[in-house]
Short mmCIF file of N, CA and C in Angstrom, two decimals:
data_model
loop_
_atom_site.label_atom_id
_atom_site.label_comp_id
_atom_site.label_asym_id
_atom_site.label_seq_id
_atom_site.Cartn_x
_atom_site.Cartn_y
_atom_site.Cartn_z
N MET A 184 14.12 1.20 26.32
CA MET A 184 14.00 1.14 24.88
C MET A 184 14.13 -0.32 24.41
N ASN A 185 13.29 -0.69 23.48
CA ASN A 185 13.30 -2.06 22.97
C ASN A 185 14.54 -2.23 22.05
N ASP A 186 15.04 -3.50 21.98
CA ASP A 186 16.15 -3.77 21.08
C ASP A 186 15.63 -3.99 19.68
N GLU A 187 14.32 -4.17 19.52
CA GLU A 187 13.69 -4.38 18.20
C GLU A 187 12.69 -3.30 17.92
N LEU A 188 12.52 -3.05 16.63
CA LEU A 188 11.51 -2.07 16.15
C LEU A 188 10.67 -2.73 15.11
N GLN A 189 9.36 -2.46 15.18
CA GLN A 189 8.40 -2.99 14.19
C GLN A 189 8.50 -2.21 12.91
N VAL A 190 8.62 -2.88 11.78
CA VAL A 190 8.66 -2.23 10.47
C VAL A 190 7.45 -2.51 9.60
N GLY A 191 6.65 -3.52 9.98
CA GLY A 191 5.45 -3.85 9.19
C GLY A 191 4.66 -4.95 9.81
N VAL A 192 3.44 -5.12 9.21
CA VAL A 192 2.52 -6.17 9.62
C VAL A 192 2.02 -6.92 8.33
N ILE A 193 2.11 -8.21 8.36
CA ILE A 193 1.62 -9.03 7.24
C ILE A 193 0.10 -8.97 7.25
N THR A 194 -0.48 -8.48 6.13
CA THR A 194 -1.94 -8.33 6.08
C THR A 194 -2.57 -9.56 5.41
N GLN A 195 -1.92 -10.13 4.40
CA GLN A 195 -2.45 -11.26 3.71
C GLN A 195 -1.39 -11.81 2.72
N THR A 196 -1.76 -12.93 2.13
CA THR A 196 -0.88 -13.55 1.11
C THR A 196 -1.05 -12.76 -0.17
N HIS A 197 -0.06 -12.93 -1.08
CA HIS A 197 -0.12 -12.32 -2.39
C HIS A 197 0.30 -13.32 -3.43
N GLY A 198 -0.70 -13.77 -4.21
CA GLY A 198 -0.44 -14.79 -5.22
C GLY A 198 -0.24 -16.16 -4.54
N ILE A 199 0.30 -17.10 -5.34
CA ILE A 199 0.43 -18.47 -4.83
C ILE A 199 1.89 -18.91 -4.60
N ARG A 200 2.83 -18.02 -4.87
CA ARG A 200 4.23 -18.38 -4.76
C ARG A 200 4.93 -17.99 -3.46
N GLY A 201 4.14 -17.80 -2.41
CA GLY A 201 4.74 -17.53 -1.10
C GLY A 201 5.00 -16.07 -0.76
N GLU A 202 4.46 -15.18 -1.57
CA GLU A 202 4.67 -13.75 -1.24
C GLU A 202 3.57 -13.33 -0.26
N VAL A 203 3.94 -12.27 0.50
CA VAL A 203 2.97 -11.71 1.46
C VAL A 203 2.86 -10.19 1.23
N LYS A 204 1.67 -9.70 1.53
CA LYS A 204 1.39 -8.23 1.48
C LYS A 204 1.63 -7.72 2.86
N VAL A 205 2.47 -6.65 2.95
CA VAL A 205 2.83 -6.11 4.25
C VAL A 205 2.42 -4.63 4.31
N PHE A 206 1.76 -4.28 5.41
CA PHE A 206 1.46 -2.86 5.66
C PHE A 206 2.67 -2.30 6.40
N PRO A 207 3.40 -1.36 5.81
CA PRO A 207 4.60 -0.86 6.45
C PRO A 207 4.24 0.06 7.64
N THR A 208 4.94 -0.13 8.76
CA THR A 208 4.76 0.75 9.90
C THR A 208 5.98 1.65 10.10
N THR A 209 6.76 1.75 9.03
CA THR A 209 7.89 2.69 9.01
C THR A 209 7.45 3.85 8.15
N ASP A 210 8.07 5.02 8.34
CA ASP A 210 7.61 6.21 7.60
C ASP A 210 8.09 6.19 6.12
N ASP A 211 8.99 5.29 5.76
CA ASP A 211 9.43 5.23 4.39
C ASP A 211 9.52 3.76 3.96
N ALA A 212 8.54 3.31 3.19
CA ALA A 212 8.47 1.85 2.77
C ALA A 212 9.71 1.47 1.93
N ASN A 213 10.36 2.43 1.29
CA ASN A 213 11.55 2.08 0.45
C ASN A 213 12.68 1.48 1.33
N ARG A 214 12.61 1.60 2.63
CA ARG A 214 13.62 1.01 3.48
C ARG A 214 13.65 -0.51 3.38
N PHE A 215 12.55 -1.08 2.96
CA PHE A 215 12.49 -2.56 2.82
C PHE A 215 13.48 -3.03 1.75
N LYS A 216 13.81 -2.20 0.81
CA LYS A 216 14.79 -2.58 -0.24
C LYS A 216 16.15 -2.92 0.35
N LYS A 217 16.50 -2.29 1.45
CA LYS A 217 17.81 -2.47 2.07
C LYS A 217 17.82 -3.54 3.11
N LEU A 218 16.65 -4.02 3.53
CA LEU A 218 16.55 -5.03 4.57
C LEU A 218 16.93 -6.40 3.99
N LYS A 219 17.72 -7.15 4.74
CA LYS A 219 18.09 -8.52 4.33
C LYS A 219 17.36 -9.57 5.17
N GLN A 220 17.09 -9.17 6.45
CA GLN A 220 16.42 -10.15 7.36
C GLN A 220 15.52 -9.40 8.29
N VAL A 221 14.44 -10.05 8.69
CA VAL A 221 13.49 -9.58 9.68
C VAL A 221 13.14 -10.71 10.62
N THR A 222 12.56 -10.38 11.74
CA THR A 222 12.05 -11.39 12.63
C THR A 222 10.55 -11.35 12.62
N LEU A 223 9.90 -12.47 12.34
CA LEU A 223 8.45 -12.55 12.28
C LEU A 223 7.97 -12.92 13.69
N ASP A 224 7.19 -12.01 14.28
CA ASP A 224 6.59 -12.26 15.60
C ASP A 224 5.12 -12.63 15.39
N THR A 225 4.82 -13.92 15.61
CA THR A 225 3.46 -14.41 15.38
C THR A 225 2.60 -14.28 16.62
N GLY A 226 3.23 -13.88 17.73
CA GLY A 226 2.50 -13.87 19.01
C GLY A 226 2.80 -15.10 19.82
N ARG A 227 3.10 -16.21 19.11
CA ARG A 227 3.42 -17.49 19.76
C ARG A 227 4.88 -17.83 19.61
N GLU A 228 5.44 -17.41 18.48
CA GLU A 228 6.84 -17.73 18.19
C GLU A 228 7.48 -16.60 17.45
N ARG A 229 8.81 -16.58 17.41
CA ARG A 229 9.60 -15.59 16.72
C ARG A 229 10.48 -16.35 15.71
N ILE A 230 10.29 -15.97 14.43
CA ILE A 230 10.99 -16.71 13.37
C ILE A 230 11.85 -15.75 12.57
N PRO A 231 13.17 -16.01 12.49
CA PRO A 231 14.04 -15.21 11.61
C PRO A 231 13.68 -15.52 10.15
N MET A 232 13.47 -14.48 9.35
CA MET A 232 13.12 -14.64 7.95
C MET A 232 14.08 -13.87 7.09
N GLU A 233 14.62 -14.51 6.09
CA GLU A 233 15.50 -13.86 5.11
C GLU A 233 14.69 -13.35 3.94
N ILE A 234 14.86 -12.06 3.64
CA ILE A 234 14.11 -11.47 2.54
C ILE A 234 14.75 -11.78 1.21
N GLU A 235 13.98 -12.38 0.31
CA GLU A 235 14.47 -12.75 -1.02
C GLU A 235 14.06 -11.77 -2.09
N GLY A 236 12.92 -11.12 -1.95
CA GLY A 236 12.41 -10.19 -2.93
C GLY A 236 11.50 -9.13 -2.33
N VAL A 237 11.55 -7.92 -2.90
CA VAL A 237 10.73 -6.78 -2.42
C VAL A 237 10.12 -6.13 -3.66
N LYS A 238 8.81 -5.94 -3.57
CA LYS A 238 8.06 -5.16 -4.61
C LYS A 238 7.10 -4.24 -3.91
N PHE A 239 6.57 -3.33 -4.61
CA PHE A 239 5.60 -2.36 -4.04
C PHE A 239 4.32 -2.41 -4.79
N PHE A 240 3.21 -2.31 -4.07
CA PHE A 240 1.86 -2.31 -4.66
C PHE A 240 1.00 -1.39 -3.82
N LYS A 241 0.62 -0.23 -4.43
CA LYS A 241 -0.15 0.81 -3.74
C LYS A 241 0.60 1.16 -2.44
N GLN A 242 -0.10 1.13 -1.30
CA GLN A 242 0.59 1.52 -0.08
C GLN A 242 1.25 0.29 0.62
N PHE A 243 1.28 -0.86 -0.03
CA PHE A 243 1.79 -2.06 0.56
C PHE A 243 3.17 -2.43 0.01
N VAL A 244 3.86 -3.24 0.78
CA VAL A 244 5.14 -3.84 0.33
C VAL A 244 4.86 -5.34 0.15
N ILE A 245 5.29 -5.86 -0.98
CA ILE A 245 5.14 -7.29 -1.26
C ILE A 245 6.53 -7.94 -0.97
N LEU A 246 6.56 -8.88 -0.01
CA LEU A 246 7.78 -9.53 0.37
C LEU A 246 7.77 -11.00 0.01
N LYS A 247 8.91 -11.50 -0.40
CA LYS A 247 9.13 -12.90 -0.64
C LYS A 247 10.25 -13.34 0.31
N PHE A 248 9.96 -14.35 1.12
CA PHE A 248 10.94 -14.86 2.06
C PHE A 248 11.60 -16.09 1.47
N LYS A 249 12.90 -16.24 1.71
CA LYS A 249 13.66 -17.37 1.20
C LYS A 249 13.16 -18.67 1.89
N GLY A 250 12.91 -19.67 1.08
CA GLY A 250 12.47 -20.96 1.62
C GLY A 250 10.97 -21.08 1.78
N TYR A 251 10.24 -20.01 1.48
CA TYR A 251 8.78 -20.02 1.59
C TYR A 251 8.23 -19.80 0.18
N ASP A 252 7.91 -20.94 -0.46
CA ASP A 252 7.63 -20.87 -1.90
C ASP A 252 6.20 -21.11 -2.34
N SER A 253 5.29 -21.29 -1.37
CA SER A 253 3.91 -21.52 -1.73
C SER A 253 3.00 -20.72 -0.75
N ILE A 254 1.77 -20.53 -1.22
CA ILE A 254 0.80 -19.84 -0.38
C ILE A 254 0.58 -20.57 0.93
N ASN A 255 0.69 -21.89 0.91
CA ASN A 255 0.48 -22.70 2.11
C ASN A 255 1.57 -22.44 3.15
N ASP A 256 2.75 -22.07 2.70
CA ASP A 256 3.89 -21.84 3.62
C ASP A 256 3.69 -20.54 4.40
N VAL A 257 3.01 -19.57 3.82
CA VAL A 257 2.93 -18.22 4.46
C VAL A 257 1.55 -17.86 4.95
N GLU A 258 0.55 -18.60 4.58
CA GLU A 258 -0.84 -18.27 4.93
C GLU A 258 -1.05 -18.12 6.46
N LYS A 259 -0.36 -18.95 7.21
CA LYS A 259 -0.49 -18.93 8.70
C LYS A 259 0.11 -17.75 9.36
N TYR A 260 0.84 -16.91 8.61
CA TYR A 260 1.53 -15.74 9.21
C TYR A 260 0.79 -14.41 9.07
N ARG A 261 -0.48 -14.47 8.66
CA ARG A 261 -1.29 -13.26 8.61
C ARG A 261 -1.29 -12.59 9.96
N GLN A 262 -1.25 -11.27 9.99
CA GLN A 262 -1.21 -10.43 11.18
C GLN A 262 0.06 -10.57 11.95
N GLY A 263 1.07 -11.23 11.38
CA GLY A 263 2.38 -11.33 12.04
C GLY A 263 3.14 -10.01 11.93
N LYS A 264 3.82 -9.63 12.97
CA LYS A 264 4.54 -8.40 13.03
C LYS A 264 5.97 -8.66 12.55
N LEU A 265 6.49 -7.77 11.65
CA LEU A 265 7.84 -7.87 11.20
C LEU A 265 8.74 -6.91 11.98
N MET A 266 9.74 -7.46 12.60
CA MET A 266 10.63 -6.69 13.48
C MET A 266 12.05 -6.69 12.95
N VAL A 267 12.75 -5.58 13.22
CA VAL A 267 14.20 -5.54 12.92
C VAL A 267 14.95 -5.20 14.19
N VAL A 268 16.19 -5.65 14.26
CA VAL A 268 17.05 -5.28 15.36
C VAL A 268 17.42 -3.80 15.23
N ARG A 269 17.47 -3.11 16.32
CA ARG A 269 17.78 -1.67 16.32
C ARG A 269 19.01 -1.34 15.50
N ASP A 270 20.02 -2.18 15.54
CA ASP A 270 21.25 -1.97 14.75
C ASP A 270 20.99 -1.92 13.26
N GLN A 271 19.93 -2.63 12.77
CA GLN A 271 19.59 -2.65 11.34
C GLN A 271 18.61 -1.56 10.99
N ALA A 272 18.13 -0.81 11.93
CA ALA A 272 17.17 0.25 11.68
C ALA A 272 17.91 1.41 10.99
N VAL A 273 17.12 2.27 10.39
CA VAL A 273 17.60 3.46 9.68
C VAL A 273 18.26 4.38 10.68
N ARG A 274 19.32 4.99 10.31
CA ARG A 274 19.99 5.99 11.15
C ARG A 274 19.12 7.23 11.22
N LEU A 275 18.97 7.75 12.43
CA LEU A 275 18.14 8.92 12.60
C LEU A 275 19.01 10.21 12.54
N LYS A 276 18.36 11.25 12.09
CA LYS A 276 18.97 12.58 12.04
C LYS A 276 18.82 13.22 13.43
N LYS A 277 19.46 14.34 13.61
CA LYS A 277 19.32 15.09 14.86
C LYS A 277 17.84 15.44 15.07
N ASP A 278 17.37 15.31 16.29
CA ASP A 278 16.02 15.62 16.71
C ASP A 278 14.97 14.69 16.05
N GLU A 279 15.39 13.52 15.62
CA GLU A 279 14.47 12.47 15.14
C GLU A 279 14.52 11.32 16.14
N TYR A 280 13.36 10.68 16.38
CA TYR A 280 13.27 9.60 17.35
C TYR A 280 12.34 8.53 16.80
N PHE A 281 12.57 7.31 17.24
CA PHE A 281 11.64 6.23 16.89
C PHE A 281 10.37 6.40 17.76
N VAL A 282 9.22 6.21 17.12
CA VAL A 282 7.97 6.34 17.85
C VAL A 282 7.93 5.39 19.08
N ALA A 283 8.40 4.17 18.86
CA ALA A 283 8.41 3.18 19.98
C ALA A 283 9.18 3.70 21.16
N ASP A 284 10.18 4.50 20.97
CA ASP A 284 10.95 5.04 22.09
C ASP A 284 10.27 6.22 22.74
N MET A 285 9.43 6.93 21.97
CA MET A 285 8.78 8.13 22.52
C MET A 285 7.53 7.81 23.39
N ILE A 286 6.85 6.70 23.05
CA ILE A 286 5.66 6.37 23.80
C ILE A 286 5.99 6.22 25.28
N GLY A 287 5.20 6.90 26.12
CA GLY A 287 5.40 6.82 27.56
C GLY A 287 6.22 8.00 28.14
N LEU A 288 6.67 8.90 27.24
CA LEU A 288 7.41 10.09 27.75
C LEU A 288 6.45 10.90 28.66
N SER A 289 7.05 11.42 29.73
CA SER A 289 6.31 12.35 30.58
C SER A 289 6.27 13.69 29.87
N VAL A 290 5.12 14.32 29.86
CA VAL A 290 4.95 15.63 29.18
C VAL A 290 4.76 16.70 30.22
N VAL A 291 5.60 17.73 30.13
CA VAL A 291 5.52 18.88 31.01
C VAL A 291 5.37 20.17 30.17
N THR A 292 4.77 21.19 30.73
CA THR A 292 4.65 22.47 30.03
C THR A 292 5.95 23.25 30.19
N ASP A 293 6.11 24.26 29.36
CA ASP A 293 7.29 25.13 29.45
C ASP A 293 7.26 26.00 30.73
N GLU A 294 6.15 25.89 31.48
CA GLU A 294 6.01 26.62 32.75
C GLU A 294 6.27 25.63 33.90
N GLY A 295 6.71 24.42 33.63
CA GLY A 295 7.09 23.48 34.64
C GLY A 295 5.95 22.61 35.22
N GLU A 296 4.77 22.70 34.65
CA GLU A 296 3.65 21.90 35.17
C GLU A 296 3.56 20.53 34.50
N GLU A 297 3.27 19.48 35.34
CA GLU A 297 3.01 18.16 34.78
C GLU A 297 1.81 18.23 33.89
N PHE A 298 1.86 17.69 32.68
CA PHE A 298 0.73 17.80 31.78
C PHE A 298 0.10 16.43 31.47
N GLY A 299 0.94 15.40 31.28
CA GLY A 299 0.38 14.07 30.95
C GLY A 299 1.49 13.15 30.46
N THR A 300 1.05 12.15 29.65
CA THR A 300 1.98 11.15 29.16
C THR A 300 1.71 10.98 27.66
N LEU A 301 2.81 10.88 26.90
CA LEU A 301 2.71 10.67 25.45
C LEU A 301 2.15 9.26 25.17
N LYS A 302 1.01 9.21 24.55
CA LYS A 302 0.34 7.90 24.36
C LYS A 302 0.50 7.38 22.98
N ASP A 303 0.56 8.29 21.98
CA ASP A 303 0.64 7.83 20.58
C ASP A 303 1.19 8.96 19.70
N VAL A 304 1.66 8.59 18.54
CA VAL A 304 2.10 9.54 17.54
C VAL A 304 1.35 9.22 16.24
N LEU A 305 0.62 10.22 15.75
CA LEU A 305 -0.16 10.06 14.53
C LEU A 305 0.59 10.69 13.37
N ALA A 306 0.78 9.95 12.27
CA ALA A 306 1.43 10.48 11.10
C ALA A 306 0.37 11.10 10.20
N THR A 307 0.53 12.40 9.96
CA THR A 307 -0.37 13.11 9.07
C THR A 307 0.42 13.62 7.89
N GLY A 308 -0.18 14.24 6.95
CA GLY A 308 0.51 14.72 5.76
C GLY A 308 1.55 15.78 6.07
N ALA A 309 1.20 16.79 6.83
CA ALA A 309 2.13 17.93 7.01
C ALA A 309 3.14 17.59 8.14
N ASN A 310 2.69 17.18 9.27
CA ASN A 310 3.58 16.88 10.42
C ASN A 310 2.92 15.86 11.28
N ASP A 311 3.71 15.25 12.13
CA ASP A 311 3.18 14.26 13.09
C ASP A 311 2.35 15.03 14.12
N VAL A 312 1.46 14.27 14.79
CA VAL A 312 0.66 14.83 15.88
C VAL A 312 0.87 13.91 17.10
N TYR A 313 1.22 14.52 18.24
CA TYR A 313 1.43 13.75 19.49
C TYR A 313 0.15 13.73 20.28
N VAL A 314 -0.25 12.51 20.65
CA VAL A 314 -1.42 12.32 21.48
C VAL A 314 -0.96 12.22 22.93
N VAL A 315 -1.35 13.17 23.77
CA VAL A 315 -0.97 13.22 25.19
C VAL A 315 -2.17 12.93 26.03
N GLU A 316 -2.04 11.92 26.86
CA GLU A 316 -3.12 11.55 27.77
C GLU A 316 -2.95 12.24 29.11
N ARG A 317 -4.02 12.92 29.54
CA ARG A 317 -3.99 13.62 30.86
C ARG A 317 -4.36 12.64 31.94
N GLU A 318 -4.18 13.06 33.17
CA GLU A 318 -4.48 12.20 34.34
C GLU A 318 -5.94 11.79 34.41
N ASP A 319 -6.83 12.72 33.96
CA ASP A 319 -8.25 12.40 33.96
C ASP A 319 -8.74 11.49 32.81
N GLY A 320 -7.77 11.08 31.97
CA GLY A 320 -8.09 10.19 30.85
C GLY A 320 -8.36 10.90 29.54
N SER A 321 -8.49 12.24 29.61
CA SER A 321 -8.75 12.99 28.38
C SER A 321 -7.46 13.06 27.53
N GLU A 322 -7.61 13.35 26.24
CA GLU A 322 -6.46 13.41 25.36
C GLU A 322 -6.36 14.80 24.75
N VAL A 323 -5.10 15.24 24.55
CA VAL A 323 -4.82 16.49 23.92
C VAL A 323 -3.90 16.21 22.76
N LEU A 324 -4.16 16.82 21.61
CA LEU A 324 -3.33 16.62 20.39
C LEU A 324 -2.39 17.83 20.22
N PHE A 325 -1.12 17.52 20.09
CA PHE A 325 -0.10 18.54 19.91
C PHE A 325 0.53 18.35 18.52
N PRO A 326 0.52 19.38 17.67
CA PRO A 326 1.21 19.23 16.42
C PRO A 326 2.74 19.14 16.72
N ALA A 327 3.43 18.31 16.02
CA ALA A 327 4.89 18.16 16.23
C ALA A 327 5.63 19.24 15.48
N ILE A 328 5.49 20.48 15.96
CA ILE A 328 6.16 21.63 15.37
C ILE A 328 6.94 22.34 16.47
N ARG A 329 7.92 23.13 16.06
CA ARG A 329 8.80 23.80 17.04
C ARG A 329 8.04 24.73 17.95
N ASP A 330 6.95 25.33 17.48
CA ASP A 330 6.19 26.24 18.30
C ASP A 330 5.55 25.53 19.48
N CYS A 331 5.25 24.26 19.34
CA CYS A 331 4.58 23.46 20.39
C CYS A 331 5.57 22.59 21.20
N ILE A 332 6.41 21.87 20.49
CA ILE A 332 7.36 20.95 21.12
C ILE A 332 8.66 21.65 21.38
N LYS A 333 8.92 22.00 22.59
CA LYS A 333 10.12 22.81 22.89
C LYS A 333 11.38 21.99 23.10
N LYS A 334 11.25 20.85 23.73
CA LYS A 334 12.43 20.00 24.02
C LYS A 334 12.01 18.57 24.26
N VAL A 335 12.85 17.66 23.77
CA VAL A 335 12.65 16.25 24.04
C VAL A 335 13.96 15.70 24.65
N ASP A 336 13.79 15.19 25.87
CA ASP A 336 14.95 14.61 26.61
C ASP A 336 14.68 13.11 26.71
N MET A 337 15.30 12.40 25.77
CA MET A 337 15.04 10.92 25.73
C MET A 337 15.71 10.23 26.94
N ASP A 338 16.85 10.75 27.40
CA ASP A 338 17.52 10.12 28.56
C ASP A 338 16.70 10.35 29.83
N GLY A 339 16.15 11.55 30.00
CA GLY A 339 15.30 11.82 31.16
C GLY A 339 13.86 11.43 30.96
N ARG A 340 13.51 10.97 29.75
CA ARG A 340 12.14 10.55 29.38
C ARG A 340 11.10 11.64 29.61
N VAL A 341 11.45 12.89 29.21
CA VAL A 341 10.57 14.04 29.36
C VAL A 341 10.46 14.83 28.07
N MET A 342 9.25 15.26 27.74
CA MET A 342 9.01 16.17 26.63
C MET A 342 8.45 17.45 27.16
N GLU A 343 9.04 18.57 26.76
CA GLU A 343 8.56 19.89 27.19
C GLU A 343 7.73 20.50 26.07
N VAL A 344 6.53 20.97 26.39
CA VAL A 344 5.62 21.50 25.37
C VAL A 344 5.20 22.93 25.71
N HIS A 345 4.86 23.67 24.71
CA HIS A 345 4.25 24.99 24.89
C HIS A 345 2.80 24.89 24.47
N ILE A 346 1.89 25.31 25.35
CA ILE A 346 0.48 25.20 25.02
C ILE A 346 0.08 26.49 24.30
N MET A 347 -0.09 26.34 22.98
CA MET A 347 -0.44 27.48 22.16
C MET A 347 -1.89 27.92 22.45
N GLU A 348 -2.19 29.18 22.26
CA GLU A 348 -3.51 29.72 22.49
C GLU A 348 -4.53 28.97 21.61
N GLY A 349 -5.61 28.53 22.21
CA GLY A 349 -6.66 27.80 21.49
C GLY A 349 -6.44 26.29 21.42
N LEU A 350 -5.29 25.81 21.86
CA LEU A 350 -5.01 24.35 21.78
C LEU A 350 -5.89 23.56 22.74
N LEU A 351 -6.20 24.09 23.89
CA LEU A 351 -7.04 23.36 24.83
C LEU A 351 -8.44 23.74 24.62
#
């Protein structure tokens, strides 16, 4: 498991006073209100950034970083990933997991058969959908509901699923 979790990606600048438009990669953008600091991962360097202001615009979060006061200061950070240390991440409830921790779980059926590997988690309106890649490269979509997902063992890195009629 990574010590850091991605909470957003800078999509573009916003105005001329150093604000950036961020696409949140967390399930609740309001969490940005509580963040004091993030690490900007540009791909070449990692820069600690102190958050000075948070606003919301449509599905985006508008952030202002302390010490970055013009469009020229932040323009170079487009597509930069915003990361937080796991300790600063939101506390999870029982049976909740970070997507980054789930990717790569081995998926087995409730009959004990190897089924594949968890490749991705898609957020939909009603419930998440787990994308499981089979050995032959095909993908199967499992709704993240109790009828399909029987058990998740994060320590053992295994997810047990029930294949409902018509799923395959």
